[in-house]
Short mmCIF file of C-alpha atoms in Angstrom, two decimals:
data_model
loop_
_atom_site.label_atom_id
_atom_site.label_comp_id
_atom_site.label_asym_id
_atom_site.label_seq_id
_atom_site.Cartn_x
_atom_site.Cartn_y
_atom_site.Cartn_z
CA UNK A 963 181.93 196.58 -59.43
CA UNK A 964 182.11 193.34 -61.09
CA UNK A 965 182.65 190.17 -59.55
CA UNK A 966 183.86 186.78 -60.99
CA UNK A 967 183.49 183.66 -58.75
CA UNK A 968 185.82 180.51 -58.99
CA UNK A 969 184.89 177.01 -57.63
CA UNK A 970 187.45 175.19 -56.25
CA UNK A 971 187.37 171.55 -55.41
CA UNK A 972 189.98 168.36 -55.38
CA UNK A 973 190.92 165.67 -53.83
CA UNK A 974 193.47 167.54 -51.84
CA UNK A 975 193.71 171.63 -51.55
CA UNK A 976 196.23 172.89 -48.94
CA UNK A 977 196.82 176.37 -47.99
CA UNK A 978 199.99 177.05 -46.38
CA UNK A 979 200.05 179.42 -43.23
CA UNK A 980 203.38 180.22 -41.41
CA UNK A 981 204.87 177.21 -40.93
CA UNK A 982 208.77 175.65 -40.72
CA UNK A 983 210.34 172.79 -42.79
CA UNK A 984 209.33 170.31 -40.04
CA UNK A 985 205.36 170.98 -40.07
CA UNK A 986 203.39 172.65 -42.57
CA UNK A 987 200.01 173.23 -41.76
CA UNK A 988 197.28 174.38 -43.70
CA UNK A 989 194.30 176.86 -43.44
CA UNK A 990 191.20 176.05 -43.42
CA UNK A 991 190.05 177.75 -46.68
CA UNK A 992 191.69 179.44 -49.38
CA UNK A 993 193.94 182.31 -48.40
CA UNK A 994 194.16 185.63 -51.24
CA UNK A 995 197.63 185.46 -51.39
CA UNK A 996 196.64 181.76 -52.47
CA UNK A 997 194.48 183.13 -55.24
CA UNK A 998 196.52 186.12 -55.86
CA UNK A 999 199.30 183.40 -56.95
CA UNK A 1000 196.86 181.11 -59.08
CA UNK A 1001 195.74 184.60 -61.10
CA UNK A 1002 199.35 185.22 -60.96
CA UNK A 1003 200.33 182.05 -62.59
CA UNK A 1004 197.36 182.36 -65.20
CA UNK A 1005 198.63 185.90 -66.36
CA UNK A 1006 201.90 184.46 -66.86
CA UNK A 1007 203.80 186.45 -63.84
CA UNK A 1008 206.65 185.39 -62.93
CA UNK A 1009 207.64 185.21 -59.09
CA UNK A 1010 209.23 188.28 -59.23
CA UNK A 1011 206.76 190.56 -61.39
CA UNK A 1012 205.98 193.53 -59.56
CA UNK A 1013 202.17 193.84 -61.12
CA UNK A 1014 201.44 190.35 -58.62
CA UNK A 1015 201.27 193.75 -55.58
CA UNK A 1016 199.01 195.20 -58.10
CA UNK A 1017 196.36 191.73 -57.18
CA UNK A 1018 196.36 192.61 -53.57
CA UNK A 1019 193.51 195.29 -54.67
CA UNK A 1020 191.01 192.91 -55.42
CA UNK A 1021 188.04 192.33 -53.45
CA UNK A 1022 188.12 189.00 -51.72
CA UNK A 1023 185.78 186.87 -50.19
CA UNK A 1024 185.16 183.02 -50.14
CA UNK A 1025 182.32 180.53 -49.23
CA UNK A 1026 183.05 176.81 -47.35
CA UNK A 1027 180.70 174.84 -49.65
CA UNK A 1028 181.57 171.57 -48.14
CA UNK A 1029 184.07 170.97 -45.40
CA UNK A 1030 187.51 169.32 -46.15
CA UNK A 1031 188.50 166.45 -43.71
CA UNK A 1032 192.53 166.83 -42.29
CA UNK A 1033 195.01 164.99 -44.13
CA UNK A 1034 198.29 164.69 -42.77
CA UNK A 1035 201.26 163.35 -45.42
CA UNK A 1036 204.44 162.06 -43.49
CA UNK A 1037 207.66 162.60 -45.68
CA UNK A 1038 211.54 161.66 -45.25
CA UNK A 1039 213.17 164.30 -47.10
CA UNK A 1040 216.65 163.97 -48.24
CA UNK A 1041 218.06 167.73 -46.68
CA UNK A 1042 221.71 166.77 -47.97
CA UNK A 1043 223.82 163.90 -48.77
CA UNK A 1044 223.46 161.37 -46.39
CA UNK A 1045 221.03 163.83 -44.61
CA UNK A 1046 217.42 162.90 -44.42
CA UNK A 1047 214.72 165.01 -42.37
CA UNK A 1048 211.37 164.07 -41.18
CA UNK A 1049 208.29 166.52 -42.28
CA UNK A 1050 204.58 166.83 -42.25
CA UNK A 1051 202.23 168.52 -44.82
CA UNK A 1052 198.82 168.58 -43.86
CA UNK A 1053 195.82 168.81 -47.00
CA UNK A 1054 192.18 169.23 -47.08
CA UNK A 1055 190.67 165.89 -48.67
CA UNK A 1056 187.15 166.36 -50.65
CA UNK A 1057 186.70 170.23 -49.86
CA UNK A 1058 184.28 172.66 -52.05
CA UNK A 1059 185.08 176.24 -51.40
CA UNK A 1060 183.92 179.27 -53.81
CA UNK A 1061 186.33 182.01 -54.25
CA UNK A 1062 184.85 185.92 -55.18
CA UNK A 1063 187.23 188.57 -56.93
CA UNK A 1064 185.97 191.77 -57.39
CA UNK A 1065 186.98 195.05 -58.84
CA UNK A 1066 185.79 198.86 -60.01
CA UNK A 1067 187.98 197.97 -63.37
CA UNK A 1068 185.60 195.59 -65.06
CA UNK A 1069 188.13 195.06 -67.96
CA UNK A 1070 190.68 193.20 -65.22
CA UNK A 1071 188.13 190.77 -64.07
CA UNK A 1072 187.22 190.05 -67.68
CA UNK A 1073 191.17 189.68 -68.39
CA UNK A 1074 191.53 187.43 -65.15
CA UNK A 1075 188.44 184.88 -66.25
CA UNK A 1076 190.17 184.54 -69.97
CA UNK A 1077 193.59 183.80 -67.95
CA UNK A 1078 192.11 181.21 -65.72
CA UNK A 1079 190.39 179.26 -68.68
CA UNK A 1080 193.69 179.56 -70.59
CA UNK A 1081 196.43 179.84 -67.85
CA UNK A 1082 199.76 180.76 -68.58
CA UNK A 1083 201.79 178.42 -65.93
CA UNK A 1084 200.02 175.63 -64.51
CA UNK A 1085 197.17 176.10 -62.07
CA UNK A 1086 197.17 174.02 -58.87
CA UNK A 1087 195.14 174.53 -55.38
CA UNK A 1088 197.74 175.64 -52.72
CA UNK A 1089 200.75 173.17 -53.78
CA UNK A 1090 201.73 172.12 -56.94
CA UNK A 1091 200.67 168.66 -56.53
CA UNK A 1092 196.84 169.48 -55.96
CA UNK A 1093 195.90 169.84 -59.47
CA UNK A 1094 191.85 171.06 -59.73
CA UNK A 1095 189.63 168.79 -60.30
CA UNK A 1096 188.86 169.75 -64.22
CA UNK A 1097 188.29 172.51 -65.85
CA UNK A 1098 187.32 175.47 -63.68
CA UNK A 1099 183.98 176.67 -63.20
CA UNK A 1100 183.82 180.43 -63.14
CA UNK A 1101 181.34 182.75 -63.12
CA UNK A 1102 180.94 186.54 -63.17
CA UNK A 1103 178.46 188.60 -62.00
CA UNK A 1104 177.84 192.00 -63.21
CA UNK A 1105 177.55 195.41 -60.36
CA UNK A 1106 177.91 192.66 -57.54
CA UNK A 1107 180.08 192.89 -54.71
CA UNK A 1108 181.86 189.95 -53.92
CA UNK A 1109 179.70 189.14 -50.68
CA UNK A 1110 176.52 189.49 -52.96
CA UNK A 1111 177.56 187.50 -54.77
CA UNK A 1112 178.19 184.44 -52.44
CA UNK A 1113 174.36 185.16 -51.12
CA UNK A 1114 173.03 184.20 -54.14
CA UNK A 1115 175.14 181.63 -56.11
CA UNK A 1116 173.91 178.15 -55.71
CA UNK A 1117 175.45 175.50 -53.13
CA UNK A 1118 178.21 174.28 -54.71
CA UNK A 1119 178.78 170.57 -52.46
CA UNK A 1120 178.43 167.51 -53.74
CA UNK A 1121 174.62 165.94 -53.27
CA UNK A 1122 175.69 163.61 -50.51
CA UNK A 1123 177.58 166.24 -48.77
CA UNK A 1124 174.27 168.08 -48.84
CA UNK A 1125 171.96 164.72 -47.88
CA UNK A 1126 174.25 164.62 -44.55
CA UNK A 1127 175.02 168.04 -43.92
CA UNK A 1128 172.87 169.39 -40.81
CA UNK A 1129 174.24 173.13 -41.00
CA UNK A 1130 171.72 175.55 -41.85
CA UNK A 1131 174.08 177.91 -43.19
CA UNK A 1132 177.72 178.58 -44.97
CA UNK A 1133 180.66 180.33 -43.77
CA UNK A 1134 182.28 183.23 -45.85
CA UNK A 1135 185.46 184.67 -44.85
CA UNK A 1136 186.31 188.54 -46.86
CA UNK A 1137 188.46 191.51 -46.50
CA UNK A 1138 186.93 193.58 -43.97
CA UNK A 1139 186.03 196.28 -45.76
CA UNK A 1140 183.36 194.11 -47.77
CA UNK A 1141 181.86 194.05 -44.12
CA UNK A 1142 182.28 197.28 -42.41
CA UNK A 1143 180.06 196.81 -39.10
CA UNK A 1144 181.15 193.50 -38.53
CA UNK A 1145 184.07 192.26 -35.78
CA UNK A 1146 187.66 191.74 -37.76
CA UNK A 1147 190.33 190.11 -37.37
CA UNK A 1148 194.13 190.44 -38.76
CA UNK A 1149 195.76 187.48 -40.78
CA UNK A 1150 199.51 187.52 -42.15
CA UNK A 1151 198.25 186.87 -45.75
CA UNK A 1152 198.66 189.87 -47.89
CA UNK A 1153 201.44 189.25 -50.69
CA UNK A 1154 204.68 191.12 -50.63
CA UNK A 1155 206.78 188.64 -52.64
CA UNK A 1156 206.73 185.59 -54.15
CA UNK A 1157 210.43 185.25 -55.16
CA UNK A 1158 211.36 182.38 -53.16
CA UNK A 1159 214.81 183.94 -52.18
CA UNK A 1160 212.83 186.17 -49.80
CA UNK A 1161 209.06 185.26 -49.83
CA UNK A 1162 206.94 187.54 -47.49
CA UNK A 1163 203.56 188.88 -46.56
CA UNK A 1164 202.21 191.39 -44.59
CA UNK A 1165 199.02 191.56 -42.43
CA UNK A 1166 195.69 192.35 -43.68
CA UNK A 1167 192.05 192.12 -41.74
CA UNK A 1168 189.70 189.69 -42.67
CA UNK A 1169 185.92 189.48 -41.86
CA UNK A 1170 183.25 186.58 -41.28
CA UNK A 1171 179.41 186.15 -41.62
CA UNK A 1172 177.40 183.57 -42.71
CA UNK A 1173 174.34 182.79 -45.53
CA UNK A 1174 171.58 180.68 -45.06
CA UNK A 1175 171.02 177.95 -47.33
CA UNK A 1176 167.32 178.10 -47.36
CA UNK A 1177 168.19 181.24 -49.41
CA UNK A 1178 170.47 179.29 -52.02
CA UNK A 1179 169.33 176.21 -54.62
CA UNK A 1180 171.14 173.43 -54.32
CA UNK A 1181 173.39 172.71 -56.73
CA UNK A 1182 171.83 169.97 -59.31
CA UNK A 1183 174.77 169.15 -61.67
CA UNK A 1184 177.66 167.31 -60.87
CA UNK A 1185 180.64 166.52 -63.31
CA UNK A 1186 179.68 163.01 -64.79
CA UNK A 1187 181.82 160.54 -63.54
CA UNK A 1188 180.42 157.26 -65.68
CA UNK A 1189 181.99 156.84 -69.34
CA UNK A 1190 182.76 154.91 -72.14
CA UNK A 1191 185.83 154.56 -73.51
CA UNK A 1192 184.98 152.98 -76.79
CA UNK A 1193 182.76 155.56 -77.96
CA UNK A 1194 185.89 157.84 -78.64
CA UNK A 1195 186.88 154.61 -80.94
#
């Protein structure tokens, strides 16, 4: 198996659980169908291209590098003419997550990590407005299951997150079949369409454990933030 890992970080991520007009919520890490639809959109599939069912075979697991804080965006919608509605989207703020796809058919991943650095449709984190923060950095790691994977790539938070943090360990959330002795649960997050006239998903069990950090490094490079913009002069 070959696994390819995708960080994931913005100011704002959101990723939509069932929800109505009024209130949309959001999880609190990436959902697959999520990343099912950003592989989607790098492939170039439309909504309506049968090979996105083909995704749901990947191997999925992520890692909560650093905790998102609850943001909660108040809109006045106008429904109709003269019609205005009141809604709620909640977002992540400041979140790090790490995302692991994995699969037997090594030439996929390698097609799926070409996409993402050269996406089709535009790439965003959950809703189109949360645009990633830069170019994505992805990974892949050769005969490693997607869980192995997450126990040995480095901690991925920002170093203040890491200064404060008093957890000795990170959450990751997978199918359950990347666990098979461990407790599962069921989500609704398994993609049956994306066309938009009749969107749907179907249930699919999901796993948690944890990894301690003593057994990562810290992560030691951070995107450089200072420049100079008459050098490029």
């Amino acid at each position: 198996m070959k696994t390819l890992t995708i960080k994931l970080t913005a100011p704002l991520q959101s990723y939509g659980n069932e929800a109505t007009f009024e209130r949309r919520t959001t999880n609190d890490y990436p959902t697959k169908s999520a990343m099912i639809g950003m592989v989607a959109a790098a492939l170039g599939y439309r909504r309506t291209d049968e090979r996105i069912l083909d995704l749901n075979d990947l191997d999925f697991a992520v890692r909560i590098d650093q905790v998102g804080k609850n943001l909660t965006d108040y809109q006045t919608v106008e429904w109709k003419k003269n019609t205005r509605k009141i809604t709620y989207r909640d977002y992540l703020q400041d979140a790090v997550f790490v995302v692991a796809l994995g699969s037997q058919d090594d030439q996929l991943i390698d097609d799926i990590k070409v996409a993402l650095k050269h996406p089709h449709f535009p790439l965003f984190l959950g809703r189109r407005s949360n645009a990633p923060a830069g170019v994505l950095d992805i990974r892949d790691f050769p005969d490693e299951t997607p869980i192995a994977a997450l126990q040995k790539l480095t901690w991925q938070a920002t170093k203040r997150y890491q200064k404060n943090c008093h957890s000795q360990s990170l959450d990751i959330v997978s199918d359950a079949n990347l666990i098979p002795a461990a407790a599962s649960a069921m989500v609704k997050d398994q993609v049956g369409s994306f066309d938009q006239r009749h969107r749907s998903h179907r249930f699919r069990a999901i796993t948690k454990t944890r990894v301690d950090l003593d057994k990562l490094d810290v992560q030691v490079n951070e995107p450089e933030t200072q420049h100079d913009p008459m050098k490029y002069l």
